mmCIF file of C-alpha atoms in Angstrom:
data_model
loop_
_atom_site.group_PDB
_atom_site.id
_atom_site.type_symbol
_atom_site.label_atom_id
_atom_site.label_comp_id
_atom_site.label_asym_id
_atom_site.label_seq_id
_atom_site.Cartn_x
_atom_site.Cartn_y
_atom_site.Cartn_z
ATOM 1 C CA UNK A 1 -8.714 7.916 8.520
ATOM 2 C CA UNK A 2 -6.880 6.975 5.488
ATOM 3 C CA UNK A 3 -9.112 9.337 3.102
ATOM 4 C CA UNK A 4 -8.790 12.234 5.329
ATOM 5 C CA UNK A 5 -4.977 11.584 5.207
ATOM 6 C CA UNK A 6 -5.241 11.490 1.321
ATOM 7 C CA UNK A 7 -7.447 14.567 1.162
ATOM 8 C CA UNK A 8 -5.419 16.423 3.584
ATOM 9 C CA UNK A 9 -2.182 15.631 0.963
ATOM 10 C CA UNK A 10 -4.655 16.326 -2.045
ATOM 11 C CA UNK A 11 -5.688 19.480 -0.742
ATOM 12 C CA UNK A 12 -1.926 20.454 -0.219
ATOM 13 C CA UNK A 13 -0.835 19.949 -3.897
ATOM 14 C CA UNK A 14 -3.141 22.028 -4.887
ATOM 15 C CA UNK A 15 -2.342 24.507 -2.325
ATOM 16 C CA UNK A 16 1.539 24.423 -3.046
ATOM 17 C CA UNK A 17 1.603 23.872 -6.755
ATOM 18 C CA UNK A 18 -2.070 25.486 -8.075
ATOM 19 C CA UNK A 19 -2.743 22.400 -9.690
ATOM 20 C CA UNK A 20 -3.919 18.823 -9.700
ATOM 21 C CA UNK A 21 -2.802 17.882 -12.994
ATOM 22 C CA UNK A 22 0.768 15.471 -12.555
ATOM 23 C CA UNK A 23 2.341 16.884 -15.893
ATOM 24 C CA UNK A 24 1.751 20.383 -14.414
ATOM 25 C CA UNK A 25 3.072 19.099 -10.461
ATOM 26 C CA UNK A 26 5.859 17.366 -12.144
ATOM 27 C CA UNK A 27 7.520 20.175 -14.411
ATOM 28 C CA UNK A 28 7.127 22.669 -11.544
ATOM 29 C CA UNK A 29 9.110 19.854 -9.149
ATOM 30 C CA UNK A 30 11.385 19.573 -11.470
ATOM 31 C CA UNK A 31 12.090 23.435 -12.487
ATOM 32 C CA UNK A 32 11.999 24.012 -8.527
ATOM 33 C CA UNK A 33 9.213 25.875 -6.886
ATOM 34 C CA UNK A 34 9.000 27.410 -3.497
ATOM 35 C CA UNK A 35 8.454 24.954 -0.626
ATOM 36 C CA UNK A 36 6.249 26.370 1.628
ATOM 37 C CA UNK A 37 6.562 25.254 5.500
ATOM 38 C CA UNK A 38 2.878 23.982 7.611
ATOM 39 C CA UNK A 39 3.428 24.300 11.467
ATOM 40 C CA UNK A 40 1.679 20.762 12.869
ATOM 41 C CA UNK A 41 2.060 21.573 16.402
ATOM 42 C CA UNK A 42 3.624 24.184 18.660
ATOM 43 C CA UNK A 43 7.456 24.082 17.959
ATOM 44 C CA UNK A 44 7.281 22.161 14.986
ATOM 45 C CA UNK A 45 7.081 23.139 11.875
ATOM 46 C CA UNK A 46 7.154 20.706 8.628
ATOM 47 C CA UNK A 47 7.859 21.611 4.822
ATOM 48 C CA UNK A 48 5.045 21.586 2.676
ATOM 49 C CA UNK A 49 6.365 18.592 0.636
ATOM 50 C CA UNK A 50 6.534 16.309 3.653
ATOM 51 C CA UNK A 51 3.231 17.165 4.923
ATOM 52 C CA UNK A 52 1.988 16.397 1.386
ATOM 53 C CA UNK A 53 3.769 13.370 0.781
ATOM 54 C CA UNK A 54 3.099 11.751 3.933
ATOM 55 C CA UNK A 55 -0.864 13.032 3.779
ATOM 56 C CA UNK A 56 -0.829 10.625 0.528
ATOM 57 C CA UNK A 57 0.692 7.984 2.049
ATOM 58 C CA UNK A 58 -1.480 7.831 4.500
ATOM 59 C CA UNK A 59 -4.196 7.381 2.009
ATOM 60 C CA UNK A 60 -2.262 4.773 0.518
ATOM 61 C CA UNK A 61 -1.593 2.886 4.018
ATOM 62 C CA UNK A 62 -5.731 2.782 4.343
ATOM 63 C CA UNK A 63 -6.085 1.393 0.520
ATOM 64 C CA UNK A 64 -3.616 -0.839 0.769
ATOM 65 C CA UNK A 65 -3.853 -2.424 4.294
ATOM 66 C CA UNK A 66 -1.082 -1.187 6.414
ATOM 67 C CA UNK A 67 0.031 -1.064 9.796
ATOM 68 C CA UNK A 68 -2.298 0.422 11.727
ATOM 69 C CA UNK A 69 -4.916 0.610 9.101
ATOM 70 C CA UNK A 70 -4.406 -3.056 8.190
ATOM 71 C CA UNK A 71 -7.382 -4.575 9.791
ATOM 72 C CA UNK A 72 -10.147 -4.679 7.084
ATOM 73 C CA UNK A 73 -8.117 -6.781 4.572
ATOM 74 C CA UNK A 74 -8.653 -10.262 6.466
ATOM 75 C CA UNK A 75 -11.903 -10.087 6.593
ATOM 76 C CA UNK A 76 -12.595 -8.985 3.112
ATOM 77 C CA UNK A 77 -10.847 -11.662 1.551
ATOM 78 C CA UNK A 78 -13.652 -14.218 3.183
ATOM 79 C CA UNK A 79 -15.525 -13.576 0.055
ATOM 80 C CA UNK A 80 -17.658 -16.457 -1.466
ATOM 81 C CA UNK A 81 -15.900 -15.804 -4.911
ATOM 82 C CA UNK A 82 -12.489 -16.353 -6.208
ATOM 83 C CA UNK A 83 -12.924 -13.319 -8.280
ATOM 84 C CA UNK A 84 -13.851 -11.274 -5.411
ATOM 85 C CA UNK A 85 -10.816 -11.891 -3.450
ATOM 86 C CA UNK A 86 -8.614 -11.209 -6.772
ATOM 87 C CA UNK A 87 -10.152 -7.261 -6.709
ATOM 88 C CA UNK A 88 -8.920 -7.656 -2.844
ATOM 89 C CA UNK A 89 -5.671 -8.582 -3.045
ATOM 90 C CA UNK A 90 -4.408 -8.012 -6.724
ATOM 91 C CA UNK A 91 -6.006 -4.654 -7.570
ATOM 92 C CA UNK A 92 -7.313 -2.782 -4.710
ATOM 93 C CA UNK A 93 -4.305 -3.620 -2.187
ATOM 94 C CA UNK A 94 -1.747 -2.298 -4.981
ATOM 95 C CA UNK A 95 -3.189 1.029 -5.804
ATOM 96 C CA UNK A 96 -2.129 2.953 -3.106
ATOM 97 C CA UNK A 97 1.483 1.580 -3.271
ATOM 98 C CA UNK A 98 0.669 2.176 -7.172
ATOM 99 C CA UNK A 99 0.148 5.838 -6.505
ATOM 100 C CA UNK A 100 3.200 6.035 -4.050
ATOM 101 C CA UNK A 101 5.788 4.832 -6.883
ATOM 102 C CA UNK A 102 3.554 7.055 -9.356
ATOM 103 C CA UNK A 103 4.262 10.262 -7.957
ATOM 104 C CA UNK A 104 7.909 9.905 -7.465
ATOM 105 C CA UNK A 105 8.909 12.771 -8.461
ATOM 106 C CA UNK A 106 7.319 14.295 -5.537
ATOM 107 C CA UNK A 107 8.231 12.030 -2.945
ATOM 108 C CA UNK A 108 11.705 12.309 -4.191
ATOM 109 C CA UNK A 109 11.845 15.725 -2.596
ATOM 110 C CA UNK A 110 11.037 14.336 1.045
ATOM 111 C CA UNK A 111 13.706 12.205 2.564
ATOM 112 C CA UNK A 112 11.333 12.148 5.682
ATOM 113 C CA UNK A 113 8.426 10.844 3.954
ATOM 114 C CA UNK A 114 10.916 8.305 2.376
ATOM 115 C CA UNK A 115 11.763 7.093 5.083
ATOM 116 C CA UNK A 116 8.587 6.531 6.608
ATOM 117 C CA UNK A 117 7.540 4.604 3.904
ATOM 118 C CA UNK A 118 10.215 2.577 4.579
ATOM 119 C CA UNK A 119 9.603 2.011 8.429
ATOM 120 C CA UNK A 120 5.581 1.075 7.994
ATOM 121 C CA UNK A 121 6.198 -0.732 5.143
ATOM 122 C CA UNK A 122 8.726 -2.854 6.762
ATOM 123 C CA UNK A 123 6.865 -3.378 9.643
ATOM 124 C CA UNK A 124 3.858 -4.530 7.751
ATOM 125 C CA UNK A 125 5.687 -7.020 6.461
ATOM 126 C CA UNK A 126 7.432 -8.601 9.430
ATOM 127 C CA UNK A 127 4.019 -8.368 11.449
ATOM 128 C CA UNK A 128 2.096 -9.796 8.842
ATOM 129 C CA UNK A 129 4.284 -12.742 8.110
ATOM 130 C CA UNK A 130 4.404 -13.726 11.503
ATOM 131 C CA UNK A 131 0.537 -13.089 11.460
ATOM 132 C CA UNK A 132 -0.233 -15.422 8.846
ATOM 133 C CA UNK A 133 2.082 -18.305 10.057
ATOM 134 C CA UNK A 134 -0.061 -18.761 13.438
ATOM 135 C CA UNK A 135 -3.319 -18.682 11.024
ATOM 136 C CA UNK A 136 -5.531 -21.860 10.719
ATOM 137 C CA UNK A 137 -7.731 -20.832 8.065
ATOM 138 C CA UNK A 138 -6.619 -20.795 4.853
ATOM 139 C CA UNK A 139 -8.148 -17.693 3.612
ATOM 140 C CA UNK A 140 -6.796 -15.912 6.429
ATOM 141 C CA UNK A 141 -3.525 -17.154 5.394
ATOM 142 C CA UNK A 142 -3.677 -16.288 1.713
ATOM 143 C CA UNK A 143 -4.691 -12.506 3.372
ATOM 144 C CA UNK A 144 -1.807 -12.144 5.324
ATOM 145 C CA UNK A 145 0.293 -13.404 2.397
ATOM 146 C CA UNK A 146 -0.960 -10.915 0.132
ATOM 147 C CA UNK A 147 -0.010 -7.889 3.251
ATOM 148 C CA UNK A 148 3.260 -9.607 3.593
ATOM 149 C CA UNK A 149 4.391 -9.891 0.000
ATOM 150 C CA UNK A 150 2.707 -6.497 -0.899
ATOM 151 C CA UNK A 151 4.112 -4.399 1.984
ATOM 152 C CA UNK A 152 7.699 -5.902 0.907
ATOM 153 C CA UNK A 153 7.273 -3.877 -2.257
ATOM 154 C CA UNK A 154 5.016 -1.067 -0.402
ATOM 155 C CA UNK A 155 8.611 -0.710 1.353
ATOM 156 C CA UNK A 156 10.408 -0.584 -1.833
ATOM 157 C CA UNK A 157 8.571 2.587 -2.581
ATOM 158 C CA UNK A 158 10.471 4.316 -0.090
ATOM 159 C CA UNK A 159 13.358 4.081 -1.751
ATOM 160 C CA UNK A 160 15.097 6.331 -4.633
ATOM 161 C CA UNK A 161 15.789 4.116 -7.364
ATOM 162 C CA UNK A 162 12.435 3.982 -9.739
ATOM 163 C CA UNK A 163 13.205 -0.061 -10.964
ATOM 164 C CA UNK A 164 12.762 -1.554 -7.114
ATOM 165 C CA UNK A 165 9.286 0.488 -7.038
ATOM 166 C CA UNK A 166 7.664 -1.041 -10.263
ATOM 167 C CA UNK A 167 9.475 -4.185 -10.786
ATOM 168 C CA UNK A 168 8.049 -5.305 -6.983
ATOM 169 C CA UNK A 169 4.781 -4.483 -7.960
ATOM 170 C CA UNK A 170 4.326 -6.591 -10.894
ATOM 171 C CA UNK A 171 5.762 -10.054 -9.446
ATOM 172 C CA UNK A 172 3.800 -9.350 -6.903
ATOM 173 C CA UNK A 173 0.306 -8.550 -8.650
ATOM 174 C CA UNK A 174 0.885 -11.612 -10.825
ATOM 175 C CA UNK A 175 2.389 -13.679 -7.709
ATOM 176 C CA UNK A 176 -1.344 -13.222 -5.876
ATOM 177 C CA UNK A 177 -3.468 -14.334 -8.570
ATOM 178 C CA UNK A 178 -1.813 -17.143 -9.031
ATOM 179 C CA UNK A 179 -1.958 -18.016 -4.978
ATOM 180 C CA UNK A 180 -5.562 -16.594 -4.587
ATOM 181 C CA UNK A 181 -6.880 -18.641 -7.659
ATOM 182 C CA UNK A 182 -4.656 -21.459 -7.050
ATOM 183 C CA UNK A 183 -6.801 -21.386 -3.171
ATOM 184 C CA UNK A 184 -9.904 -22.671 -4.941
ATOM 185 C CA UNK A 185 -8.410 -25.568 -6.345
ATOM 186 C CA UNK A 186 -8.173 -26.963 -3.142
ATOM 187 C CA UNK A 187 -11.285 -25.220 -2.108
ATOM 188 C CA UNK A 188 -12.933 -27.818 -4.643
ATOM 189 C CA UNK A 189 -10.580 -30.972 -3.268
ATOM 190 C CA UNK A 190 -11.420 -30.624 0.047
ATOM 191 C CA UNK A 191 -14.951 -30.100 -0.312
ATOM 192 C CA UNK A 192 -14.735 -26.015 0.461
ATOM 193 C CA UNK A 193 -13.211 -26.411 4.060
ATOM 194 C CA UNK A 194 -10.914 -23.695 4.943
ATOM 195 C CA UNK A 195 -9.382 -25.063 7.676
ATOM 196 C CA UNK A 196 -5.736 -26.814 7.094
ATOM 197 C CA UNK A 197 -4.788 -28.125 10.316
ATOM 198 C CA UNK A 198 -7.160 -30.759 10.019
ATOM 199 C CA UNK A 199 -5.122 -32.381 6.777
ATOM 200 C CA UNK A 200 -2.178 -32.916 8.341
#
């Protein structure tokens, strides 16, 4: 669901602005260009920009493991390698939030697509920290960490000012490898069980 999304907004910049090219997409946002409008249903009728924006976003809610399309990320993260995991959590979960924050200029024009950034990305984060506090495995735990800590800064791309989109994004990249490779450590102590409760 999260590619069509992302195809469907793909498929719209190049339909609005000729192009695929974000130099090109960019200049024309920024010299103004006529919004077209998409009607989604009978009665309502959306600008072109919003149906684009939120088309990407969409793509980045399945890449980087929002609410709904949340559920792979858990179970991914039960890899038998540290370095697996990393990909998981450090690079893969961040580049659709990556992509969000990198075409700002374009979601900048959308104050509805803002703002649903916002509301998922918020409400990623609340339901993934309460997630991983009931969690007795540990790499379950580390999982929902990484949703929690990257959908704080996946809801920071909903807002105007470019510095609380990046800066998030780097503590946070660095902040999971250290937790996800810091997990194997007492992988090794414990003799690979994943289960915590049992340590008191």
């Amino acid at each position: 669901m999260g590619d069509f999304g992302f195809l469907l907004g793909i498929a719209g910049v190049y339909m609005v602005f000729g192009t695929l090219d974000y130099a090109e997409v960019f200049a024309k946002v920024a010299e103004g260009y006529q919004d077209l409008t998409i009607p989604v249903i009978d009665g309502v009728v959306w600008s072109a920009t919003t149906f684009i924006c939120i088309g990407l976003f969409i793509g980045a809610m399945g890449k980087s493991a929002q609410v709904p399309l949340h559920v792979w990320l858990p179970d991914s993260m039960e890899g038998p390698t540290p370095i697996s995991a990393l990909i998981h959590a450090a690079t893969m979960v961040t580049a659709g939030v990556f992509m969000v924050a990198r075409m700002s200029p374009l979601f900048e024009q959308s104050e509805t697509a803002l703002n649903f950034i916002l509301v998922i990305g918020g409400t990623t984060a609340l339901f993934m920290g309460f997630l991983g506090v009931i969690q007795n495995d540990i790499k379950r735990v580390v999982a929902y960490s990484t949703l929690f800590s990257t959908r704080l800064y996946g809801g920071s791309a909903g807002c105007i000012c470019l510095f609380s989109r990046y800066f998030p994004s780097s503590y946070s990249c660095f902040l999971q490898s250290f937790i996800i490779l810091g997990r194997w450590i007492g992988y090794h102590r414990h003799a690979s069980r994943a289960g915590y409760a049992k340590d008191g």
